[in-house]
Amino acid sequence: MRKNISKLPFNGTKEQEAKLLAAIEANKDVRGAVMPVLQAAQDIYGYLPFEVQKIISEKLNVSMEEVYGVATFYSQFALSPKGKYHISVCLGTACYVKGSGDILNEFISKLGIESEECTADGKFSLTACRCIGACGLAPVLTVNDDVYGRLTVADVDGILAKYN
Amino acid sequence: MEKMINLKVNGIAVSVPEGSTILDAARAAGNEIPTLCYLKEINEIGACRICVVEVKGARSLVASCVYPVSEGMEVTTNSARVLDSRKHTLELILSTHNKHCLSCIRSRNCELQKLCKEYGISDENKFEGAIPPSEIDYSAAHLVRDNSKCILCRRCVGACKNQYVAVIGANNRGFDTEIGCAFNEELGSVSCVSCGQCIVACPTGALTEKDDTDAVFAALNDPSKHVVVHTAPSIRATLGECFGMEPGSLVTGKMAAALRRLGFDKVFDTDFGADLTIMEEATEFLTRVKTGGVLPMITSCSPGWVKFAEHYYPEFIPNLSTCKSPQQMQGAVIKTWYAQKNNIDPKDIVCVSVMPCTAKKFECGRDDEDAAGVPDVDYALTTREVARMIERAGIKFTSLPDEDFDPILGESTGASVIFGATGGVMEAALRTAADVLEGKSMENLVYSDVRGMEGIKEASYTLGGIDVKIAVCSGLNNVSKLLDSIKSGEATYHFIEIMCCPGGCINGGGQPIQPAEVRNTVNLKGLRASALYREDEGKALRKSHESPAIKFIYDEFFGEPNSHKAHEILHTKYVKREKF
């Protein structure tokens, strides 16, 4: 899947940067250091914006494209931040045949963001995920740790209202 | 002695050194295996599956380009299973390939097209896949990328990484995979050095130089324009390849004849500009030594290297010679001295250069490369572009007579001819510096320490009582190693020649594209370089300062090397650029 690059301004703190630099220091002599450092960066910032990849590229002396290539290859890495409420719509086979694609599209139109994006106020982010092992509840989605099952498009407004 | 491995390829016993690949062994046994993604020492990733072979006992077909041989191995390179698999792979590649072959610049010179013919592809649409949108990237000064023709072999990625630049790579995953820059930036906005090594590595038409042939034809057909051309040192050693001649063929006379038949008003030689560069650069070097200027001084002939320094090693900008490159010096002399002499308004002169290089397209648009208030050079054509012009004009290149360049900006010495190979600028500079420092004409002309295709060469000379330690470096991976060793204090030099492309201009990104099967098996760089050394040997004059044309231009126009006028017209400046 093509990753969406966040258009939101970068709000990294000094503390986060110190943590990132420590992670780079700990890994810099490891072969293939880009991967563990990107994982650490994702834990620290929640996503991998330009500014963070730039630091990694410079400190590890690896080209920006090499860092970006790894960041866009693995689905675990995100280029867009997670919102306060992260909505994850299952597009696994069972959910998909039960209409989860339409549910995802409803969130896209209601929130005004694409999949893999975050709203400008930082409240909601949206992603499509693969099977979460709750096929009996298909179609299913999660909002942070809350699970919602046996949904229809009509349920989307109600779910959003709970968190607004 | 290295351990030898015995195996059989198509039933024929062969013995190859341990660590060889099946591809090497098959070749030793007289069997060719087709390759597509494999480019020796640049891209060895076994990704495209065209080179698959059958190995007895192995469950599936193996990629011969990366599979090491082992004792007693039995390999079949051309069984029905192997040939079917290769054909199938080609059909799958074609399913997502933009097949506008008739209008493709690489038609007849495309490695994919050649394989399709060899493997009897009868239906190029056997599998209908989603063809990636043809979003063409025109942003860079020197090249065009069309990913709808990309087969994701990653040869360009390897070439870019081999140049220590690495601004292109594979982004995303699966069907969304595409070659591009970080954060989907255009090539024109990242720290690409414009070397074009990706273009000569590309097996298809996904990467091409920005074509200026139409613009040059238009200028030639404009009666109000005085159109002059000059050809870089290395073109005479490579242009013949575009017309089926063997690598290493020297075509100086035919090249001049062809350009005259294309209709250029004057056919000059960038070698004159190269001799002029030596005069200016050797003088600059001696001045830096005498006045405690910044050392080591580093040559500035190679615009790919200059751009690399500006992006990646800006701390070395003061070390760069302020001399313009031969292309720009030649253009500057044409638009100043030549224009005045012939009473032509420089605005009415169209100066076309033929270069081994795509970075030259970037260079002629740089700031402070406009001595007469108009660009010194208007169009920098690659060897390939000029070959296309000759072909389009119906000129039968191989049957042309040998002709000379026009005086006096077409007159040159052997010193300038060898600029086209790594070490050539240094050797030419040493020939002049030795005479100047010793105060007499030295007999020695050959500085063999600086010849050859090694990436980093070093030597020390005592000239007129002064010890001079020099280095010669080509290929930006080697350049970064060399500069790092200078930065750390490990190495010290007085004078360094740096060429962006491995082996120098004879292997530039604007040179004829040879398919991987040639690049992997023929010493292309060596053959092309030896042609230049042959030309040098045959020249009556082999030192830049002995050129009557050079003496004349200083007497009549510049006064002396590094004069105020020379500085205004023949020197330039550099800027720090962002690294991305």
XYZ file of C-alpha atoms in Angstrom:
744
model
C 0.000 0.000 0.000
C 1.144 3.523 -0.755
C 1.691 5.488 2.429
C 0.218 8.856 3.033
C 2.723 11.459 4.071
C 1.443 13.669 6.887
C 0.793 17.272 5.981
C 0.412 18.229 9.643
C 3.134 20.374 11.220
C 5.808 18.518 13.161
C 5.490 19.018 16.911
C 8.419 17.010 18.219
C 9.745 17.926 21.671
C 13.330 18.179 22.949
C 12.697 15.136 25.139
C 11.626 13.084 22.129
C 14.703 14.157 20.220
C 16.969 13.205 23.125
C 15.371 9.756 23.192
C 15.834 9.371 19.430
C 19.490 10.395 19.630
C 20.016 7.852 22.408
C 18.444 5.137 20.256
C 20.699 6.102 17.346
C 23.752 6.067 19.619
C 22.831 2.599 20.888
C 22.443 1.204 17.364
C 24.907 3.139 15.278
C 27.513 0.385 15.032
C 24.954 -2.348 14.393
C 24.731 -3.624 10.842
C 21.372 -2.659 9.378
C 20.831 -0.035 12.079
C 18.109 1.752 10.086
C 15.434 -0.781 11.040
C 15.843 -0.798 14.851
C 16.268 2.979 14.876
C 13.094 3.455 12.842
C 11.265 1.173 15.268
C 12.510 3.223 18.200
C 11.560 6.444 16.415
C 8.081 5.145 15.756
C 7.708 4.301 19.465
C 8.928 7.767 20.449
C 6.964 9.886 17.980
C 4.150 7.538 16.969
C 5.075 8.046 13.325
C 8.042 8.849 11.087
C 7.819 12.399 9.737
C 10.384 14.037 7.480
C 12.166 15.762 10.365
C 12.696 12.474 12.190
C 13.906 10.600 9.094
C 16.282 13.472 8.379
C 17.905 13.114 11.808
C 18.216 9.347 11.325
C 19.706 9.783 7.850
C 22.292 12.292 9.033
C 23.302 10.560 12.240
C 23.566 7.082 10.705
C 25.167 8.463 7.532
C 22.598 6.628 5.429
C 20.869 8.383 2.548
C 17.432 9.863 3.113
C 16.043 7.665 0.340
C 17.339 4.512 1.994
C 15.603 5.451 5.242
C 12.421 6.362 3.389
C 12.547 3.151 1.335
C 12.567 1.061 4.527
C 9.905 3.226 6.174
C 7.532 2.779 3.221
C 8.210 -0.944 2.759
C 7.068 -2.202 6.156
C 3.414 -1.808 7.049
C 4.271 -1.312 10.738
C 5.841 2.050 9.992
C 3.562 5.070 9.666
C 4.263 8.370 7.950
C 1.275 10.011 9.486
C 0.670 10.527 13.217
C -1.925 8.591 15.218
C -4.791 10.641 16.612
C -6.020 10.624 20.189
C -8.511 8.077 18.913
C -7.116 5.647 16.360
C -9.777 3.990 14.243
C -8.722 0.727 12.663
C -11.193 -0.824 10.225
C -10.652 -4.506 9.481
C -10.444 -5.282 5.772
C -9.748 -8.969 6.317
C -11.668 -11.350 4.052
C -14.647 -11.983 6.356
C -15.114 -8.319 7.264
C -14.620 -7.235 3.695
C -17.352 -9.485 2.308
C -19.594 -8.174 5.088
C -19.104 -4.607 3.818
C -16.243 -3.165 5.879
C -14.982 -1.358 2.759
C -18.128 0.786 2.820
C -17.618 1.482 6.502
C -14.063 2.624 5.876
C -15.322 4.912 3.084
C -17.930 6.354 5.432
C -15.209 7.270 7.954
C -13.147 8.788 5.121
C -16.022 11.037 4.081
C -17.153 11.876 7.646
C -13.635 12.703 8.906
C -12.382 14.285 5.675
C -9.138 12.329 5.782
C -7.762 9.417 3.811
C -6.761 6.109 5.286
C -3.342 6.459 7.013
C -4.074 10.082 7.854
C -4.858 12.085 10.969
C -7.338 14.938 11.385
C -5.839 18.407 11.734
C -7.001 18.674 15.368
C -5.130 15.450 16.179
C -8.307 13.789 17.423
C -8.928 10.962 14.956
C -6.673 8.891 12.749
C -7.804 6.190 10.389
C -6.258 3.020 9.083
C -7.321 -0.130 7.306
C -5.983 -3.247 8.992
C -5.904 -6.935 8.185
C -7.756 -9.643 10.104
C -7.838 -8.993 13.838
C -9.207 -12.456 14.596
C -12.758 -11.443 15.438
C -14.410 -12.747 12.269
C -17.475 -13.797 14.227
C -18.208 -10.104 14.792
C -17.623 -9.126 11.143
C -17.509 -6.410 10.034
C -15.366 -5.221 12.906
C -13.316 -2.178 13.847
C -11.394 -0.914 16.830
C -11.070 2.559 18.313
C -7.982 2.382 20.492
C -8.835 -0.640 22.678
C -12.607 -0.577 22.148
C -13.962 -3.191 19.736
C -17.124 -2.638 17.673
C -18.711 -5.506 15.732
C -21.624 -6.421 13.429
C -21.601 -2.903 12.047
C -23.379 -1.142 9.236
C -22.594 2.194 7.603
C -25.366 3.728 9.738
C -23.349 3.013 12.920
C -20.453 5.299 11.944
C -22.037 8.543 13.198
C -22.812 6.996 16.572
C -19.270 5.711 17.044
C -17.778 9.111 16.212
C -20.232 10.856 18.539
C -19.003 8.783 21.485
C -15.521 10.309 21.157
C -16.447 13.835 20.148
C 46.458 -20.774 -5.111
C 42.717 -20.328 -5.132
C 40.577 -23.410 -4.749
C 38.930 -24.619 -7.931
C 35.420 -26.033 -8.081
C 34.506 -28.709 -10.631
C 31.018 -28.821 -12.054
C 29.118 -29.616 -15.226
C 27.195 -27.090 -17.274
C 24.937 -28.662 -19.886
C 26.986 -31.842 -19.532
C 30.312 -30.120 -20.128
C 32.884 -30.301 -17.340
C 34.250 -26.956 -16.216
C 36.502 -25.812 -13.406
C 36.120 -22.337 -11.915
C 37.498 -20.556 -8.825
C 35.595 -21.024 -5.575
C 33.076 -18.245 -5.059
C 32.218 -17.999 -8.756
C 28.566 -17.846 -9.678
C 26.786 -20.270 -11.988
C 26.660 -17.403 -14.499
C 30.477 -17.178 -14.446
C 30.814 -20.959 -14.759
C 28.358 -21.147 -17.649
C 30.269 -18.429 -19.443
C 33.523 -20.330 -18.881
C 31.846 -23.364 -20.426
C 30.780 -21.327 -23.448
C 27.125 -20.839 -22.528
C 25.470 -17.448 -22.379
C 22.713 -16.954 -19.833
C 20.524 -13.883 -20.323
C 20.425 -11.363 -17.484
C 18.316 -8.291 -16.849
C 18.759 -6.968 -13.312
C 22.359 -8.131 -12.987
C 25.068 -5.538 -13.458
C 28.461 -6.701 -12.278
C 29.594 -5.076 -9.021
C 26.706 -2.595 -9.217
C 23.531 -4.640 -8.914
C 23.879 -8.245 -7.799
C 20.508 -8.969 -6.212
C 19.036 -11.869 -8.206
C 15.660 -10.167 -8.481
C 14.427 -10.410 -12.070
C 14.483 -14.215 -12.499
C 15.546 -14.045 -16.156
C 18.849 -15.805 -15.499
C 17.266 -18.865 -13.888
C 18.817 -22.287 -14.499
C 18.158 -25.838 -13.384
C 20.468 -27.320 -10.763
C 20.245 -31.076 -10.307
C 18.730 -31.816 -6.898
C 17.430 -28.303 -6.327
C 13.677 -28.020 -5.831
C 13.180 -24.871 -7.869
C 15.052 -22.967 -10.545
C 17.872 -20.803 -9.187
C 19.094 -17.330 -10.136
C 22.467 -18.025 -11.743
C 23.785 -14.463 -11.344
C 24.051 -14.798 -7.571
C 24.098 -18.575 -6.967
C 27.589 -19.785 -6.034
C 28.950 -22.962 -7.608
C 29.684 -26.057 -5.532
C 31.671 -29.213 -6.159
C 29.954 -31.761 -8.385
C 27.081 -29.423 -9.287
C 25.189 -30.254 -12.478
C 23.613 -27.258 -14.168
C 21.298 -27.056 -17.160
C 20.947 -23.610 -18.691
C 18.617 -24.287 -21.588
C 16.109 -27.033 -20.740
C 12.468 -26.559 -21.765
C 11.615 -25.851 -18.113
C 14.227 -23.088 -17.975
C 13.244 -21.516 -21.294
C 9.525 -21.623 -20.413
C 10.184 -19.981 -17.083
C 12.171 -17.153 -18.663
C 9.470 -16.592 -21.257
C 6.823 -16.538 -18.552
C 8.839 -14.006 -16.556
C 9.101 -11.791 -19.632
C 5.345 -12.019 -20.216
C 4.755 -10.966 -16.615
C 7.182 -8.052 -16.903
C 5.384 -6.974 -20.077
C 2.016 -7.098 -18.311
C 2.870 -3.911 -16.407
C 5.188 -2.348 -18.982
C 4.379 0.668 -21.138
C 4.869 -0.940 -24.532
C 5.067 2.166 -26.697
C 8.189 0.740 -28.251
C 7.894 2.485 -31.619
C 8.349 5.896 -30.061
C 10.738 4.784 -27.339
C 14.211 6.244 -27.422
C 15.655 2.855 -26.482
C 13.964 0.956 -29.315
C 16.593 -1.336 -30.894
C 18.817 -0.717 -27.895
C 16.489 -2.039 -25.206
C 17.519 -5.116 -23.268
C 13.909 -6.083 -22.577
C 12.982 -5.798 -26.254
C 15.975 -7.925 -27.243
C 15.025 -10.660 -24.777
C 11.426 -10.652 -25.984
C 12.661 -11.301 -29.472
C 15.053 -14.023 -28.351
C 12.401 -15.799 -26.307
C 9.775 -15.676 -29.025
C 7.216 -13.511 -27.240
C 4.261 -13.613 -29.623
C 1.687 -11.778 -27.502
C 2.964 -8.847 -25.508
C -0.433 -8.572 -23.815
C -0.692 -12.211 -22.762
C -1.293 -11.046 -19.203
C -3.104 -7.788 -18.780
C -1.767 -6.018 -15.723
C -2.257 -2.557 -14.320
C 0.276 -0.349 -16.072
C 1.624 2.259 -13.679
C 0.591 5.782 -14.605
C 3.115 7.523 -16.787
C 3.973 10.359 -14.425
C 7.052 11.655 -16.119
C 9.582 13.474 -13.960
C 11.071 16.324 -15.994
C 12.295 18.242 -12.955
C 16.034 17.620 -13.271
C 18.186 19.583 -15.707
C 19.656 16.488 -17.255
C 17.275 13.546 -17.273
C 13.730 12.340 -17.660
C 12.248 9.449 -15.692
C 9.218 7.566 -16.971
C 8.339 4.873 -14.461
C 5.765 3.347 -16.799
C 8.772 1.850 -18.598
C 10.529 0.817 -15.387
C 10.891 -2.916 -14.773
C 12.109 -2.448 -11.167
C 15.451 -4.108 -11.873
C 17.109 -1.542 -9.572
C 20.201 -1.158 -11.741
C 19.805 2.636 -11.482
C 19.524 2.351 -7.711
C 22.773 0.354 -7.592
C 24.493 2.846 -9.897
C 23.375 5.776 -7.727
C 24.512 4.045 -4.556
C 27.825 3.185 -6.222
C 28.228 6.935 -6.690
C 27.651 7.547 -2.944
C 24.680 9.701 -3.896
C 21.820 7.240 -3.319
C 18.989 9.692 -3.916
C 16.868 7.100 -5.713
C 15.543 3.839 -4.377
C 12.537 1.567 -4.263
C 9.633 3.098 -2.358
C 6.472 1.382 -1.131
C 5.789 -2.279 -1.601
C 4.284 -4.901 -3.888
C 2.390 -3.509 -6.884
C 2.899 0.003 -5.499
C 6.679 -0.300 -5.625
C 8.279 2.467 -7.615
C 11.728 3.909 -8.018
C 11.865 7.443 -6.732
C 13.267 9.838 -4.176
C 12.564 10.157 -0.464
C 9.162 11.657 0.371
C 8.241 11.448 -3.331
C 10.347 14.522 -4.074
C 11.195 15.167 -7.702
C 14.731 14.399 -8.788
C 15.345 18.087 -9.501
C 14.839 18.995 -5.845
C 17.095 16.409 -4.188
C 20.890 16.217 -4.065
C 21.289 14.354 -7.358
C 24.639 15.254 -8.948
C 23.380 14.746 -12.533
C 26.086 12.182 -13.386
C 23.708 10.047 -15.459
C 25.209 6.738 -14.346
C 21.602 5.631 -13.772
C 20.791 6.278 -17.439
C 23.593 4.112 -18.791
C 22.612 1.406 -16.299
C 18.928 1.345 -17.311
C 18.005 -1.619 -19.529
C 14.849 0.076 -20.876
C 13.614 3.548 -21.738
C 12.636 4.511 -18.183
C 15.618 6.843 -17.892
C 16.856 9.078 -20.687
C 18.797 12.284 -20.968
C 16.821 15.466 -21.571
C 16.821 15.567 -25.330
C 18.081 18.784 -26.918
C 18.339 17.481 -30.483
C 15.194 19.234 -31.723
C 16.380 22.556 -30.305
C 19.764 22.157 -31.985
C 18.171 21.213 -35.326
C 16.001 24.320 -35.019
C 19.082 26.489 -34.392
C 20.833 24.942 -37.391
C 17.854 25.867 -39.547
C 17.696 29.446 -38.271
C 19.598 31.666 -40.727
C 19.978 34.418 -38.139
C 22.073 32.180 -35.918
C 25.754 31.350 -36.134
C 25.886 27.813 -34.779
C 29.179 26.369 -33.589
C 29.915 23.006 -32.020
C 32.773 21.633 -29.954
C 33.410 18.079 -28.904
C 34.813 16.843 -25.613
C 38.035 14.793 -25.588
C 36.364 11.432 -24.963
C 33.720 11.600 -27.710
C 36.238 10.598 -30.408
C 36.811 7.357 -28.493
C 33.146 6.415 -28.055
C 30.935 7.889 -30.793
C 31.783 5.011 -33.163
C 29.993 2.592 -30.811
C 26.690 4.248 -31.706
C 27.291 3.177 -35.301
C 28.207 -0.428 -34.575
C 31.947 0.081 -34.300
C 34.018 -1.802 -31.718
C 34.592 -0.125 -28.331
C 37.918 1.695 -28.469
C 37.517 2.796 -32.109
C 38.940 6.255 -32.664
C 36.703 8.376 -34.915
C 38.106 11.915 -34.569
C 38.104 12.673 -38.312
C 34.713 11.118 -39.040
C 33.198 12.992 -36.109
C 34.419 16.344 -37.430
C 33.140 15.421 -40.901
C 29.737 14.395 -39.588
C 29.282 17.607 -37.593
C 30.203 19.698 -40.617
C 27.614 17.805 -42.675
C 25.009 18.462 -40.005
C 25.430 22.118 -40.885
C 27.411 23.608 -38.021
C 29.097 26.832 -39.090
C 32.249 25.910 -37.231
C 33.425 22.592 -35.850
C 35.686 23.230 -32.880
C 37.306 20.971 -30.335
C 36.777 21.220 -26.569
C 40.386 20.025 -26.431
C 41.365 23.640 -27.071
C 39.402 24.511 -23.933
C 41.179 21.669 -22.145
C 44.611 23.055 -23.084
C 43.416 26.433 -21.856
C 42.243 24.816 -18.608
C 45.732 23.420 -18.058
C 47.281 26.861 -18.512
C 44.866 28.428 -16.039
C 44.798 25.556 -13.572
C 48.563 24.914 -13.500
C 49.124 28.642 -12.938
C 46.494 28.724 -10.203
C 48.148 25.738 -8.538
C 51.639 27.256 -8.627
C 50.249 30.510 -7.227
C 48.518 28.659 -4.389
C 51.799 26.874 -3.570
C 53.835 30.094 -3.638
C 51.369 32.277 -1.743
C 50.183 29.769 0.840
C 46.764 29.393 -0.741
C 44.310 26.604 0.098
C 45.724 23.152 -0.627
C 45.153 20.528 -1.810
C 43.809 22.161 -4.918
C 41.197 19.970 -6.575
C 40.279 20.028 -10.253
C 36.915 21.413 -11.300
C 36.511 19.964 -14.817
C 33.847 17.473 -13.828
C 30.480 19.138 -13.114
C 29.140 16.005 -11.427
C 32.020 16.153 -8.985
C 31.571 19.904 -8.472
C 27.869 19.427 -7.671
C 28.739 16.507 -5.396
C 31.197 18.718 -3.497
C 28.572 21.444 -3.163
C 25.963 19.040 -1.737
C 28.032 16.519 0.204
C 31.433 18.060 0.999
C 30.928 21.849 0.998
C 33.921 22.217 3.317
C 36.064 21.440 0.244
C 34.658 24.276 -1.882
C 37.733 26.488 -1.148
C 39.890 23.623 -2.448
C 38.150 23.562 -5.816
C 40.046 25.239 -8.613
C 38.168 28.360 -9.682
C 38.764 27.394 -13.322
C 35.690 26.827 -15.410
C 35.544 23.402 -17.026
C 36.882 22.957 -20.573
C 33.296 22.997 -21.908
C 32.662 26.393 -20.333
C 36.084 27.839 -21.179
C 35.593 26.848 -24.794
C 32.139 28.407 -24.834
C 33.380 31.559 -23.087
C 36.184 32.029 -25.632
C 33.708 31.487 -28.476
C 31.277 34.086 -27.139
C 34.004 36.650 -26.303
C 37.194 36.481 -28.369
C 35.725 34.609 -31.365
C 32.603 36.811 -31.462
C 34.673 40.022 -31.374
C 37.178 38.737 -33.913
C 34.436 37.842 -36.385
C 32.226 40.764 -35.528
C 29.264 38.620 -34.483
C 26.941 39.601 -31.657
C 27.353 36.890 -28.976
C 23.544 36.803 -28.750
C 23.463 35.454 -32.303
C 25.903 32.660 -31.578
C 24.477 29.292 -30.576
C 27.204 27.301 -28.887
C 26.584 23.549 -28.847
C 28.868 21.142 -27.017
C 29.045 17.376 -27.424
C 29.753 15.870 -24.063
C 30.180 12.423 -22.498
C 28.198 13.767 -19.632
C 24.691 14.616 -18.521
C 25.930 16.892 -15.708
C 27.160 19.206 -18.477
C 23.495 20.006 -19.143
C 23.276 21.211 -15.556
C 26.621 22.989 -15.760
C 25.764 25.213 -18.718
C 22.820 26.591 -16.734
C 24.897 27.417 -13.637
C 25.371 30.977 -12.387
C 28.521 32.803 -13.460
C 28.929 30.715 -16.625
C 28.121 33.584 -18.978
C 31.257 35.558 -19.800
C 29.612 37.579 -22.582
C 26.343 38.144 -20.703
C 24.764 35.181 -22.462
C 25.312 31.522 -21.536
C 28.794 30.330 -22.521
C 27.230 27.119 -23.822
C 23.625 26.932 -25.017
C 23.130 23.187 -25.486
C 25.206 20.349 -24.090
C 24.437 17.248 -26.128
C 25.425 13.772 -25.021
C 27.321 11.411 -27.313
C 24.028 9.584 -27.802
C 22.122 12.698 -28.826
C 24.672 13.705 -31.442
C 24.606 10.136 -32.784
C 20.824 10.398 -33.133
C 21.216 13.694 -34.999
C 23.731 12.141 -37.389
C 21.403 9.195 -37.943
C 18.348 11.421 -38.482
C 20.223 13.536 -41.011
C 20.972 10.427 -43.044
C 24.717 10.748 -42.698
C 26.458 7.414 -43.181
C 28.951 7.805 -40.377
C 31.181 4.805 -41.002
C 31.805 5.794 -44.645
C 32.751 9.404 -43.922
C 36.201 10.696 -44.788
C 38.455 11.981 -42.022
C 38.339 15.753 -41.721
C 40.008 18.267 -39.401
C 38.508 20.640 -36.869
C 38.348 24.324 -37.756
C 41.184 26.637 -36.685
C 42.117 27.911 -34.204
C 39.606 26.831 -31.570
C 39.801 23.320 -32.989
C 43.555 23.014 -32.501
C 44.912 21.115 -29.530
C 47.680 18.993 -28.051
C 47.909 15.409 -26.851
C 47.715 16.689 -23.278
C 44.110 17.723 -23.776
C 43.029 14.514 -25.508
C 43.771 12.424 -22.426
C 41.452 14.583 -20.262
C 38.810 12.026 -21.158
C 40.319 9.256 -19.017
C 40.879 9.271 -15.252
C 44.365 10.683 -14.581
C 44.457 12.580 -17.849
C 43.998 16.055 -16.410
C 46.706 15.355 -13.838
C 49.099 14.025 -16.476
C 48.463 17.031 -18.704
C 49.006 19.390 -15.743
C 52.221 17.596 -14.767
C 53.603 17.906 -18.299
C 53.183 21.679 -18.096
C 54.076 22.122 -14.401
C 57.292 20.128 -14.856
C 58.434 22.390 -17.696
C 57.553 25.535 -15.776
C 59.168 24.453 -12.503
C 62.277 22.939 -14.104
C 62.600 25.943 -16.391
C 63.198 23.779 -19.461
C 61.371 21.417 -21.799
C 61.326 18.020 -20.092
C 61.601 14.905 -22.181
C 59.320 12.770 -20.066
C 55.734 12.878 -21.263
C 54.220 9.802 -19.698
C 53.224 9.685 -16.031
C 52.185 6.071 -15.780
C 51.404 6.268 -12.022
C 48.298 8.283 -12.784
C 47.052 6.059 -15.632
C 44.785 3.052 -15.250
C 41.321 2.379 -13.933
C 41.954 2.110 -10.170
C 39.626 4.318 -8.176
C 42.326 6.096 -6.153
C 45.878 6.592 -7.434
C 48.674 8.434 -5.612
C 52.137 9.613 -6.636
C 54.862 12.007 -5.549
C 57.115 14.009 -7.829
C 59.956 16.438 -7.282
C 59.625 19.217 -9.807
C 62.144 22.070 -9.781
C 63.080 21.176 -6.209
C 59.463 21.239 -5.032
C 57.906 18.027 -3.716
C 54.419 17.578 -5.074
C 52.142 14.885 -3.712
C 49.172 14.179 -5.907
C 46.141 11.940 -6.020
C 43.819 10.957 -8.838
C 40.374 9.739 -8.019
C 37.305 8.728 -10.015
C 33.882 7.432 -9.015
C 32.175 9.248 -6.166
C 32.377 6.298 -3.766
C 36.162 6.529 -4.056
C 35.967 10.306 -3.834
C 34.147 10.153 -0.511
C 36.799 7.765 0.850
C 39.577 10.060 -0.317
C 37.983 13.205 1.095
C 37.267 11.475 4.408
C 40.931 10.465 4.664
C 41.958 14.081 4.039
C 39.471 15.336 6.626
C 40.763 12.920 9.250
C 44.345 14.004 8.545
C 45.311 10.494 7.392
C 46.321 11.702 3.955
C 47.767 14.958 2.661
C 48.162 16.042 -0.934
C 48.983 19.173 -2.879
C 46.956 18.556 -5.991
C 44.067 16.185 -6.692
C 42.239 15.305 -9.872
C 38.678 14.178 -9.290
C 36.308 12.793 -11.903
C 32.714 12.032 -10.995
C 32.252 8.914 -13.098
C 34.241 5.722 -12.458
C 37.114 5.731 -14.954
C 36.501 9.339 -15.988
C 34.632 10.791 -18.933
C 35.093 7.736 -21.172
C 32.580 6.103 -18.817
C 30.364 9.170 -18.443
C 26.610 9.116 -18.135
C 26.216 10.593 -21.613
C 28.202 7.913 -23.379
C 26.788 5.205 -25.674
C 24.707 2.719 -23.721
C 26.223 -0.725 -23.823
C 24.015 -3.588 -22.651
C 24.828 -5.421 -19.437
C 26.200 -8.407 -21.364
C 28.923 -6.111 -22.770
C 29.486 -4.175 -19.552
C 29.784 -7.407 -17.579
C 32.301 -9.046 -19.901
C 34.278 -6.383 -21.791
C 36.784 -3.922 -20.304
C 34.876 -1.019 -21.799
C 36.627 1.687 -19.788
C 40.074 0.330 -20.606
C 39.365 0.060 -24.337
C 37.930 3.562 -24.564
C 40.822 5.053 -22.537
C 43.450 3.299 -24.647
C 42.001 4.974 -27.739
C 42.683 8.376 -26.159
C 46.258 7.441 -25.250
C 46.760 6.315 -28.873
C 45.536 9.690 -30.097
C 47.893 11.447 -27.657
C 50.870 9.421 -28.895
C 50.135 10.357 -32.470
C 50.038 14.094 -31.782
C 52.994 16.279 -32.776
C 52.493 18.482 -29.725
C 51.731 16.865 -26.396
C 52.053 19.695 -23.883
C 49.335 22.304 -23.511
C 51.708 25.279 -23.239
C 53.348 24.361 -26.550
C 50.111 24.775 -28.492
C 50.446 27.646 -31.020
C 46.704 28.310 -30.683
C 47.055 28.706 -26.908
C 50.073 31.000 -27.267
C 48.153 33.039 -29.804
C 45.056 33.491 -27.624
C 47.156 34.642 -24.659
C 49.202 37.028 -26.839
C 46.186 38.505 -28.530
C 43.489 38.373 -25.850
C 44.154 37.200 -22.317
C 47.682 38.513 -21.794
C 48.851 35.790 -19.442
C 47.302 32.912 -17.486
C 45.261 34.067 -14.468
C 45.315 37.659 -15.748
C 42.435 39.896 -14.725
C 40.740 39.255 -18.057
C 41.305 35.505 -17.786
C 39.759 35.576 -14.326
C 36.682 37.367 -15.582
C 36.122 35.076 -18.529
C 37.586 31.702 -17.579
C 36.946 31.359 -13.852
C 33.807 30.818 -11.806
C 32.503 30.299 -8.269
C 30.654 27.635 -6.324
C 27.840 27.507 -3.789
C 26.975 25.296 -0.833
C 23.886 23.221 -1.587
C 21.514 21.238 0.625
C 21.996 17.528 1.093
C 18.770 15.554 0.756
